[in-house]
Tab-separated table of C-alpha atoms in Angstrom:
chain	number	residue	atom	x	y	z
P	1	UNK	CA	-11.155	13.627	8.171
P	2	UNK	CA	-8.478	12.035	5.712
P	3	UNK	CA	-10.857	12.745	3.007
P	4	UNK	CA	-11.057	16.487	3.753
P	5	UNK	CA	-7.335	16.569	4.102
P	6	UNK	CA	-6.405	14.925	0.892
P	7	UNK	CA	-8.803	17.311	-0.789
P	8	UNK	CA	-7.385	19.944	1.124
P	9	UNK	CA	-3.608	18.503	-0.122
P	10	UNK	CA	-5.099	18.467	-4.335
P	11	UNK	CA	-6.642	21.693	-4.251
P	12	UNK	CA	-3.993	23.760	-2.766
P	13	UNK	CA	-0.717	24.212	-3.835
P	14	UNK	CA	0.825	22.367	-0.396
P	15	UNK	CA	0.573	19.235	-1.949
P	16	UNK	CA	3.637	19.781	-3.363
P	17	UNK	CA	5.240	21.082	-0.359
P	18	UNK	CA	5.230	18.637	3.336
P	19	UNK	CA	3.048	19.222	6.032
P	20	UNK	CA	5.725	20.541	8.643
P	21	UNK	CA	6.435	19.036	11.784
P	22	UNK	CA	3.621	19.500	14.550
P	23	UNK	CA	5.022	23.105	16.020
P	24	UNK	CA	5.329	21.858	19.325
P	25	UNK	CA	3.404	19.437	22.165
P	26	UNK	CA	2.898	19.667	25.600
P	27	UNK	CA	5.186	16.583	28.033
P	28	UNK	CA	4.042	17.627	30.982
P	29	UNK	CA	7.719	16.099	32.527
P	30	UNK	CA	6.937	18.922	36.037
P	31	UNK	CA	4.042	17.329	37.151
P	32	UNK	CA	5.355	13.453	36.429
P	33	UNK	CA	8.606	14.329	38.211
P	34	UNK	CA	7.274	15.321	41.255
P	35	UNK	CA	4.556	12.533	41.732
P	36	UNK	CA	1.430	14.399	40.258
P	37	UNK	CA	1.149	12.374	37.168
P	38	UNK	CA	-0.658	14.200	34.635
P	39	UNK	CA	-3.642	12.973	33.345
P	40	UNK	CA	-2.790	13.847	29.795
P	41	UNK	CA	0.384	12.552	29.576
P	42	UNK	CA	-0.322	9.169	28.473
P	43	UNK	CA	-2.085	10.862	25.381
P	44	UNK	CA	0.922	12.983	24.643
P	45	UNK	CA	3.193	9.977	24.556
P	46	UNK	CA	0.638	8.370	22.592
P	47	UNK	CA	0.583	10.857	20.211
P	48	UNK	CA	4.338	10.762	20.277
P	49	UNK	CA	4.955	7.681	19.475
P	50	UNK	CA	2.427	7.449	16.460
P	51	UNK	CA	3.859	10.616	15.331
P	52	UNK	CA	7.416	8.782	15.667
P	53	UNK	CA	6.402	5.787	13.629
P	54	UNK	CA	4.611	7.468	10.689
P	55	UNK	CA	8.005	9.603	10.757
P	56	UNK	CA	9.965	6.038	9.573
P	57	UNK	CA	8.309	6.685	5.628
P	58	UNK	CA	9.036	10.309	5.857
P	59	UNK	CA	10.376	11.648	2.534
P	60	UNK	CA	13.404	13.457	3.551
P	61	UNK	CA	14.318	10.929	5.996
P	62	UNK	CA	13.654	9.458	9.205
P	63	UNK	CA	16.552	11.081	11.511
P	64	UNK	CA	14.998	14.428	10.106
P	65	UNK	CA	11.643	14.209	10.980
P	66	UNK	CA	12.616	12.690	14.379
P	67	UNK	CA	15.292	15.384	15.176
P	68	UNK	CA	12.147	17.705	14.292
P	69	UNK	CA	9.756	15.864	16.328
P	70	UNK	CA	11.227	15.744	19.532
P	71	UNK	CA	12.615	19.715	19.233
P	72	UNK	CA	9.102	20.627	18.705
P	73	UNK	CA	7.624	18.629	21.906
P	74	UNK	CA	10.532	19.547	23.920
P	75	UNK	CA	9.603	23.491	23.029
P	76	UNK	CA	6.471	23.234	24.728
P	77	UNK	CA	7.374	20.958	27.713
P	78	UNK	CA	6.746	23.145	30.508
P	79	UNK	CA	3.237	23.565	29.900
P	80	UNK	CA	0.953	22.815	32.203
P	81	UNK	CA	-2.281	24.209	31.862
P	82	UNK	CA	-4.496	21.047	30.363
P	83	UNK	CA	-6.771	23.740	28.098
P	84	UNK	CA	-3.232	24.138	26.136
P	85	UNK	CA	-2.016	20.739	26.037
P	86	UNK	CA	-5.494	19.590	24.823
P	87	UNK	CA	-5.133	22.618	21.899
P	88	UNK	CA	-1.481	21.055	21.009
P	89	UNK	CA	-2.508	17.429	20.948
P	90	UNK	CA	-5.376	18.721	18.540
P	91	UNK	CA	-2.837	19.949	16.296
P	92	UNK	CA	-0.736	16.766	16.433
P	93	UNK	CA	-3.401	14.936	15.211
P	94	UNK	CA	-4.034	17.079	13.029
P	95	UNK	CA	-0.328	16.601	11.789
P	96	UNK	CA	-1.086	12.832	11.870
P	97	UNK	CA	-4.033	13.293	9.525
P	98	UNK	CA	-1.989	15.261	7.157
P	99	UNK	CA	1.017	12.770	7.109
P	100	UNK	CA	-1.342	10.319	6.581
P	101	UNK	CA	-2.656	12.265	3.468
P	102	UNK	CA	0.515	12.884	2.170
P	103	UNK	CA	1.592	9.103	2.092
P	104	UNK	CA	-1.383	8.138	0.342
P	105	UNK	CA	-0.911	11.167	-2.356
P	106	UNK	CA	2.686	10.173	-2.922
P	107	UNK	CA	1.763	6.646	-3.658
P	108	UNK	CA	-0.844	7.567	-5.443
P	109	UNK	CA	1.023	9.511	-7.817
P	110	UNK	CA	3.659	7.203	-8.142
P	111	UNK	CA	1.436	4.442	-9.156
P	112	UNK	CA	-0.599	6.600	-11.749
P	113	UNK	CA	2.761	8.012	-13.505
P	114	UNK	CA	3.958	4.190	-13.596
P	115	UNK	CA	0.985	2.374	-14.693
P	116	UNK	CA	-1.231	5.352	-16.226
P	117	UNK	CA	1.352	7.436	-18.136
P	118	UNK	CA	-0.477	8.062	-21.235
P	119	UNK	CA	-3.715	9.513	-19.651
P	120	UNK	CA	-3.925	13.166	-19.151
P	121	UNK	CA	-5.859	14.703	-16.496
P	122	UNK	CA	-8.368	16.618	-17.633
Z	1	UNK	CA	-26.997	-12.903	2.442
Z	2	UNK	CA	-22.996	-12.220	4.067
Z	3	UNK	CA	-20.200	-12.968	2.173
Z	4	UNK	CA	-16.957	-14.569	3.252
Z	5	UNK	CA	-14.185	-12.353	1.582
Z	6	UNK	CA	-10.907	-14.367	1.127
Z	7	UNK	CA	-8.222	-11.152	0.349
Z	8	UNK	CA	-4.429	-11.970	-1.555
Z	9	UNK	CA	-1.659	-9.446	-0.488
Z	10	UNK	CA	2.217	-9.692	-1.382
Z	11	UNK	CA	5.007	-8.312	-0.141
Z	12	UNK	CA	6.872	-6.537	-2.485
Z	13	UNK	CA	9.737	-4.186	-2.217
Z	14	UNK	CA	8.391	-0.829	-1.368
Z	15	UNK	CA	7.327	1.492	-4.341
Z	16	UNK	CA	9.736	4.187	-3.443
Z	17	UNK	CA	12.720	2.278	-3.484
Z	18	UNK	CA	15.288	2.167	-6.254
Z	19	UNK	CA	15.413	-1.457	-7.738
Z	20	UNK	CA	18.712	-2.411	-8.455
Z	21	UNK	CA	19.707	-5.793	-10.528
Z	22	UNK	CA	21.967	-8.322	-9.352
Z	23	UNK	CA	25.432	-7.761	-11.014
Z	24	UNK	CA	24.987	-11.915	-12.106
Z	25	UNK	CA	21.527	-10.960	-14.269
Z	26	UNK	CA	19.402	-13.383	-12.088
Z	27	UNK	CA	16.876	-11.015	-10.532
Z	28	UNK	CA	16.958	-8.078	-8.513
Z	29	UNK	CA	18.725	-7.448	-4.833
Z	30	UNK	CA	16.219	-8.216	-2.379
Z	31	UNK	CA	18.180	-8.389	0.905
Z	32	UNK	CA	18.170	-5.614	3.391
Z	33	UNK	CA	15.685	-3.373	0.945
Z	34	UNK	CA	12.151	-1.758	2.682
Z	35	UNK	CA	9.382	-4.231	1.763
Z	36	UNK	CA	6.076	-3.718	2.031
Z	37	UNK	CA	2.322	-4.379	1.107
Z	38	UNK	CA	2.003	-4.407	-3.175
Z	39	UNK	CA	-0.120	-0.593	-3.195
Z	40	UNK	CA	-2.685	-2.445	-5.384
Z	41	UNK	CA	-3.127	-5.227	-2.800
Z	42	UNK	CA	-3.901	-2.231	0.000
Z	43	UNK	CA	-6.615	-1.511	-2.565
Z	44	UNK	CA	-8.314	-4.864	-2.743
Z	45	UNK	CA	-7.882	-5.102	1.603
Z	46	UNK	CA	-9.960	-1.776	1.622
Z	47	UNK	CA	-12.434	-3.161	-0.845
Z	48	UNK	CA	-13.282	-5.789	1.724
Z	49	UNK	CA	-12.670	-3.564	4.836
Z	50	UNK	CA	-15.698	-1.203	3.148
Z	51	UNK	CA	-17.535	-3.871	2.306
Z	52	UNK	CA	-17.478	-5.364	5.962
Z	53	UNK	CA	-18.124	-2.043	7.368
Z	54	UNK	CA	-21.214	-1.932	5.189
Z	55	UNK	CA	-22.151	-5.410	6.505
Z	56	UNK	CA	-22.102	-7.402	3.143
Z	57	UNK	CA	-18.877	-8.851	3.802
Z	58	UNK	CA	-19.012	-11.435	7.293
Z	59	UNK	CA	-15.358	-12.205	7.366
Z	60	UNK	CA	-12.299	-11.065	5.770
Z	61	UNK	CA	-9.615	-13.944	5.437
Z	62	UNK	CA	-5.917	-12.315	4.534
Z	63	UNK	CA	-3.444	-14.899	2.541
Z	64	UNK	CA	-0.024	-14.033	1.420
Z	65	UNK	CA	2.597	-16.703	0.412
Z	66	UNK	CA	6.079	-16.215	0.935
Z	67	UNK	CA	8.936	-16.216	3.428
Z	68	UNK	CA	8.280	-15.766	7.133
Z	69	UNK	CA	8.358	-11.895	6.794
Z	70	UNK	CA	4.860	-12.028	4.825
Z	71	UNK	CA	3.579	-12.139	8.214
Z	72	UNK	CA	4.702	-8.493	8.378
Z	73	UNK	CA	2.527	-8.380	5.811
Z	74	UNK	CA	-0.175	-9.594	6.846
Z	75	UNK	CA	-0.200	-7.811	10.029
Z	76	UNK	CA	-0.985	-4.483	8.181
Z	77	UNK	CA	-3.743	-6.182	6.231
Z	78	UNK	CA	-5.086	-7.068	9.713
Z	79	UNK	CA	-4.476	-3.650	11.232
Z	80	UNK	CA	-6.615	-2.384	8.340
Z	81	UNK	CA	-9.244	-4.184	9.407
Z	82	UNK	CA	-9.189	-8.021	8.060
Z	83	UNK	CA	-10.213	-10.362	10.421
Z	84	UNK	CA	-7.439	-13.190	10.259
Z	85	UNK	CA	-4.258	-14.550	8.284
Z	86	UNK	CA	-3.352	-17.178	6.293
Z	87	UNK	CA	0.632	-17.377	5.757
Z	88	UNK	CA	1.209	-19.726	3.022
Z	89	UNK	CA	5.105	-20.649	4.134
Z	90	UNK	CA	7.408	-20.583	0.758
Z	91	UNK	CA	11.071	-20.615	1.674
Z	92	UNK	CA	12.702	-17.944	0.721
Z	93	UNK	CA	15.340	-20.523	-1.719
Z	94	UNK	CA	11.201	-21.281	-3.652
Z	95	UNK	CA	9.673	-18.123	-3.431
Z	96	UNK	CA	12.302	-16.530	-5.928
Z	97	UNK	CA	10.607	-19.306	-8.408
Z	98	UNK	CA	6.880	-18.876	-7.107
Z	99	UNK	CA	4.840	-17.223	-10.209
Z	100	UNK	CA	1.203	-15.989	-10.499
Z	101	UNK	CA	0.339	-19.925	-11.535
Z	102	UNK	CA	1.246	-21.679	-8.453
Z	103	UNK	CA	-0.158	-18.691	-6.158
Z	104	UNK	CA	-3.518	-18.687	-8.148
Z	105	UNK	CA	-3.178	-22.245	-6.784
Z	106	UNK	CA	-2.688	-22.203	-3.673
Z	107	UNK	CA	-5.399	-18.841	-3.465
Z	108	UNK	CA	-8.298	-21.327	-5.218
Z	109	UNK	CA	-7.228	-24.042	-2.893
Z	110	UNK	CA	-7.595	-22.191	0.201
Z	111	UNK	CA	-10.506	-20.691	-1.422
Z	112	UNK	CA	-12.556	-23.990	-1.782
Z	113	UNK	CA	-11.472	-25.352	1.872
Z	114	UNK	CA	-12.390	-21.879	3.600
Z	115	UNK	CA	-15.842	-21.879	1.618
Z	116	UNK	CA	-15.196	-18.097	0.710
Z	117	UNK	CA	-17.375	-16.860	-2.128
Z	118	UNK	CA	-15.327	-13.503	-2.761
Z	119	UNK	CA	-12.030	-13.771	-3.532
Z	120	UNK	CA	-10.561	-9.752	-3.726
Z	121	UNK	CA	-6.954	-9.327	-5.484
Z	122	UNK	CA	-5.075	-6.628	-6.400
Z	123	UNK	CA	-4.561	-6.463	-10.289
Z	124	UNK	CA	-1.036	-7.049	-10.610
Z	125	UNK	CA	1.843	-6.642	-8.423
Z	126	UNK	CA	4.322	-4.003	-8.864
Z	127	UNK	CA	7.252	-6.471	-8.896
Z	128	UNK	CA	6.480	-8.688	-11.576
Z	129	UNK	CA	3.987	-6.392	-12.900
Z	130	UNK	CA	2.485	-9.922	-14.063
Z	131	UNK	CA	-1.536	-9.136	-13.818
Z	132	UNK	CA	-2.283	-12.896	-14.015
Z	133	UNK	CA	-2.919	-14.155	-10.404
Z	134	UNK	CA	-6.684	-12.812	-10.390
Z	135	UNK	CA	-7.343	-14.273	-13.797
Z	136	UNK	CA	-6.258	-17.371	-13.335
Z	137	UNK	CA	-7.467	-18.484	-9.912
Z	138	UNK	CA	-11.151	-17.172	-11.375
Z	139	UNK	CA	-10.177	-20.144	-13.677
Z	140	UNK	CA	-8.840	-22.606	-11.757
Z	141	UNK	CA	-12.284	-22.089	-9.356
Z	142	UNK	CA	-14.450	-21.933	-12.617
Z	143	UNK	CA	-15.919	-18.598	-10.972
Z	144	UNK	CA	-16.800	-15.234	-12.728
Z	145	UNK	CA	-14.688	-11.986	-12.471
Z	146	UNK	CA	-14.292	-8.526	-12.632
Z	147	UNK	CA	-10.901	-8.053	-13.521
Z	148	UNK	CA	-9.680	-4.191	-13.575
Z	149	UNK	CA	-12.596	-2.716	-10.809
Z	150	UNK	CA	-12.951	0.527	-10.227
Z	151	UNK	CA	-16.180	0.184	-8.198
Z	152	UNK	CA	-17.965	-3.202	-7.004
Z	153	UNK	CA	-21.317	-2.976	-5.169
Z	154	UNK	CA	-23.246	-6.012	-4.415
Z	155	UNK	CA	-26.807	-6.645	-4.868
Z	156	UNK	CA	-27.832	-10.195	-3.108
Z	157	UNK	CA	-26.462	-12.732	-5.389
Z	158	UNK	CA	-24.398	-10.238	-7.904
Z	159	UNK	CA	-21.893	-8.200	-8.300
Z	160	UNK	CA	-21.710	-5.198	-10.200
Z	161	UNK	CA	-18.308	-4.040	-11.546
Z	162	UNK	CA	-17.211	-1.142	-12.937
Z	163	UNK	CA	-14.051	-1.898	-15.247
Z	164	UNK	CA	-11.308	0.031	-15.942
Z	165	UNK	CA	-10.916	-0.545	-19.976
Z	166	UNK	CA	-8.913	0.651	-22.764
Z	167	UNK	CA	-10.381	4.702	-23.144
Z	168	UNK	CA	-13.429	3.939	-20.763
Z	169	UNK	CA	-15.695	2.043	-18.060
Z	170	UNK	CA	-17.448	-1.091	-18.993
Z	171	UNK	CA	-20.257	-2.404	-16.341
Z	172	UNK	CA	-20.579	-5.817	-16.014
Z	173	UNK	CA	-22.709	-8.035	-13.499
Z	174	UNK	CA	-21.183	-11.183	-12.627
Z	175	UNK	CA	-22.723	-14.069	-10.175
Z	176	UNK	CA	-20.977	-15.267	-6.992
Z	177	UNK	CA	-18.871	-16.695	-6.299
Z	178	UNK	CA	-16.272	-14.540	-7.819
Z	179	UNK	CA	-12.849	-12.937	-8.502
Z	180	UNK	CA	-12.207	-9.262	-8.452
Z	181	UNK	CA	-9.143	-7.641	-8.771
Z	182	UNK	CA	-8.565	-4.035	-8.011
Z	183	UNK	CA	-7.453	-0.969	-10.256
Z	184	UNK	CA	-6.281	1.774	-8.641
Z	185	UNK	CA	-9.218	4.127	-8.788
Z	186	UNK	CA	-11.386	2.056	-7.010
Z	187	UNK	CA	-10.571	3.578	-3.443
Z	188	UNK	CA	-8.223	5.138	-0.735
Z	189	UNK	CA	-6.715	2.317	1.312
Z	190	UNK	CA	-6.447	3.526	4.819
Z	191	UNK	CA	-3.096	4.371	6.856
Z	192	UNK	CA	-2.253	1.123	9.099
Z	193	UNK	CA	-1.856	2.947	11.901
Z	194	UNK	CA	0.405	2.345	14.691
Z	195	UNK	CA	-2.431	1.432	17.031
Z	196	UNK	CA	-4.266	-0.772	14.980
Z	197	UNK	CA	-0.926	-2.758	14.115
Z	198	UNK	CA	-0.580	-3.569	17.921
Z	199	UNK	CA	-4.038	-4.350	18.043
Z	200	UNK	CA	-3.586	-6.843	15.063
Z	201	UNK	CA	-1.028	-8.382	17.013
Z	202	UNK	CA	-4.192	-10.102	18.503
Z	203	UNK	CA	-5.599	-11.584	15.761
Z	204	UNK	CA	-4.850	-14.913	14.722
Z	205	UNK	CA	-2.656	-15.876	11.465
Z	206	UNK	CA	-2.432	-19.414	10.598
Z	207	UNK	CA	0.660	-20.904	9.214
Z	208	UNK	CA	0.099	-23.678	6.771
Z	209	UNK	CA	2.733	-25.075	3.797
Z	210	UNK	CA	1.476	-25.694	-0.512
Z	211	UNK	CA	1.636	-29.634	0.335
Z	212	UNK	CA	-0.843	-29.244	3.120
Z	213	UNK	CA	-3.043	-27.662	0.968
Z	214	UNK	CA	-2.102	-30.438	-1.817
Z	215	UNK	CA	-0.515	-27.305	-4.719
Z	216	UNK	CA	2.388	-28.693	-6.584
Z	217	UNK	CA	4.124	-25.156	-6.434
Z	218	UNK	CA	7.380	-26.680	-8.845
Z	219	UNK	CA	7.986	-23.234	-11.638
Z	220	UNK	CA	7.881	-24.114	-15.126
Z	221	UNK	CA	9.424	-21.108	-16.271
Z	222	UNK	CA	13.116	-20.433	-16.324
Z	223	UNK	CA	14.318	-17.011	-16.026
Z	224	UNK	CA	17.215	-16.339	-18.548
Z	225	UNK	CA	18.084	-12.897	-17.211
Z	226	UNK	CA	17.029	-10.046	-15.787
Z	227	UNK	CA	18.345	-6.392	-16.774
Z	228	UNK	CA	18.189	-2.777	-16.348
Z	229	UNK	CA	16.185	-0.735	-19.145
Z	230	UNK	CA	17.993	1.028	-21.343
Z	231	UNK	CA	19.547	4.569	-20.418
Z	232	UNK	CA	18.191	7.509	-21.691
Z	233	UNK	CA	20.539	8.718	-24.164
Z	234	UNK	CA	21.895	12.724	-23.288
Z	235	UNK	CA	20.028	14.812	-25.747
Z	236	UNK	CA	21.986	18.098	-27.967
Z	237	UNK	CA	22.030	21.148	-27.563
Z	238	UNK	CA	21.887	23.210	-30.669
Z	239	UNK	CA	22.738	26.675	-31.585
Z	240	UNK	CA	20.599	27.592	-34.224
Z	241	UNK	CA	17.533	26.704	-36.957
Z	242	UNK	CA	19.822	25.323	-39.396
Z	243	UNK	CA	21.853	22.852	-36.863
Z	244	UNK	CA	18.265	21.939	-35.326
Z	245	UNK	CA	16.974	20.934	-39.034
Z	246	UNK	CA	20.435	19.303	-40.066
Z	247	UNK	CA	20.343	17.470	-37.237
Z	248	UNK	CA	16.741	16.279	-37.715
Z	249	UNK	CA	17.494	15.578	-40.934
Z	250	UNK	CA	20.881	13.486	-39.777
Z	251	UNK	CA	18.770	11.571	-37.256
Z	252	UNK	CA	15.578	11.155	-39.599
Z	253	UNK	CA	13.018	13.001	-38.213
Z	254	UNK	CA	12.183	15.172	-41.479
């Protein structure tokens, strides 16, 4: 899954540019508030929370990417239908993969212009 | 046949961080800058995590020596997937005068007592940029090794390594015990992620100081100073073919 996303990252010209923010994740507060607790809300904090610490190496910043992160769960926090929240947790770790990739690129990189600098790529 | 893996990873301050020298020349300001694992070391620890995955490697020991934060360290190691720590406790007041020859050391003496017959290192660290620690604990354990590897397979009592040489690859097969050290092309290291690192929280790391392990760790190298490179001098702008030749010509170029 990394694999295909760093490949993904190389080959198209979004390598250069950062995978966005996930667009927006289900907290199902409704349900929790009035006793019903949600089966899928411990995944969406989970998610949260990874997505929150990954966010601490973000390249423009941490208070960016967490100002970000909570705007887009708090956009979708009054859904409740579990078919959608499972479709929005698939794209957060989706996101997840992605930062992932980009971390590894940008380290990459900065390790091969450092240490490799008179290779060309082919 | 499984191997016992025995892993070196140091803390050094993180790769994108700007390094800034100590107005008094005597290294470079350390306190309150991001640390974290040397890249190169992440390299060696997913060496052995692959190679425990494929079932050669048994158990994957994790040393770093340092301060008491290089159990931060060793914690992501962990999370990646090594089975337990060894924090070699340097005070911080030593540690500035710790070099590649009293870790190589204290690596082949843990090495020896934790009968390990892979030692994995990352080539060189991107602090010191020294590239000696792998070559010298293969010598101080009188063990083979494949410095530079871009890929290592192992085939029963070998090891085949791919090196990363001047302009090309050399193969070599060396007999274990040995010493690798990794190049950066010979994997991906995997993201620690914030799950695993809780989970690692579990796993055991042992605390144990160079006398214990009987390493003299006294530096015999004194640093004189440390300094910034060189600015880049601004370049000119010129206005036409005649100033750009005169002023080839002025600076010595034709």
């Amino acid at each position: 899954m990394v694999k295909r996303a760093v490949r993904k990252l190389t080959s198209s010209r979004r390598a250069r540019t950062l995978p966005e923010v996930p667009g927006g994740l289900a907290e199902p507060c409704a349900e929790t508030r009035s006793g019903m607790a949600n089966p899928l809300r411990g995944e969406v904090v989970k998610l949260y929370k990874n997505l929150l610490f990954l966010g601490r190496e973000y390249p423009k910043g941490e208070p960016y990417f967490k100002e970000r992160l909570k705007k887009a769960f708090m956009k979708n926090k009054d859904v409740t239908d579990p078919e959608k929240i499972r479709e929005l947790v698939a794209r957060g770790e989706f996101v997840v993969k992605e930062l992932e990739a980009l971390y590894y690129l940008r380290k990459y990189r900065a390790m091969k212009q450092r240490y490799y600098a008179e290779e060309h790529e082919p | 046949m499984a191997l016992r893996a025995m892993v070196g990873v140091k803390r050094v301050i993180d790769y994108a961080v700007k390094v800034r020298v100590k107005p008094d020349k005597t290294g470079v300001v350390t306190d309150g800058v991001k640390h974290s694992m040397n890249p190169f070391c992440e390299i060696a620890v997913e060496e052995a995590v692959r190679l425990k995955e494929k079932k050669v490697v048994s158990e994957i020991i994790v040393v770093s020596c340092g301060p008491q934060q290089c159990q931060e360290t060793i914690r992501t190691a962990l999370a990646m997937g090594a089975d337990r720590g060894i924090h070699v406790d340097v005070p911080a007041k030593d540690y500035e005068r710790l070099g590649p020859f009293q870790v190589s050391k204290i690596i082949a003496a843990l090495a020896k007592k934790e009968n390990v017959n892979l030692v994995l290192l990352g080539k060189q660290a991107i602090d010191d940029d020294c590239n000696q620690t792998g070559q010298m604990t293969a010598a101080l354990l009188d063990w083979p090794q494949g410095t530079f590897a871009s890929e290592v397979t192992v085939d029963g009592e070998s090891l085949t390594v791919v090196r990363e040489v001047d302009g090309g690859l050399e193969t070599i097969k060396v007999k274990l015990p040995a010493v690798v050290t990794a190049d950066l092309r010979l994997n991906e290291p995997r993201y620690a992620t914030l799950p695993n690192i809780m989970k690692a929280k579990k796993k055991k790391i042992e605390s144990v100081k160079p006398s214990d392990l009987g390493v003299d760790i006294s530096s015999r190298i004194q640093i004189l100073s440390v300094e910034d490179p060189p600015q880049r001098q601004a370049g000119v702008k010129v206005e036409t073919v005649e100033d750009l030749i005169s002023k080839l010509k002025e600076s010595g170029h034709v």
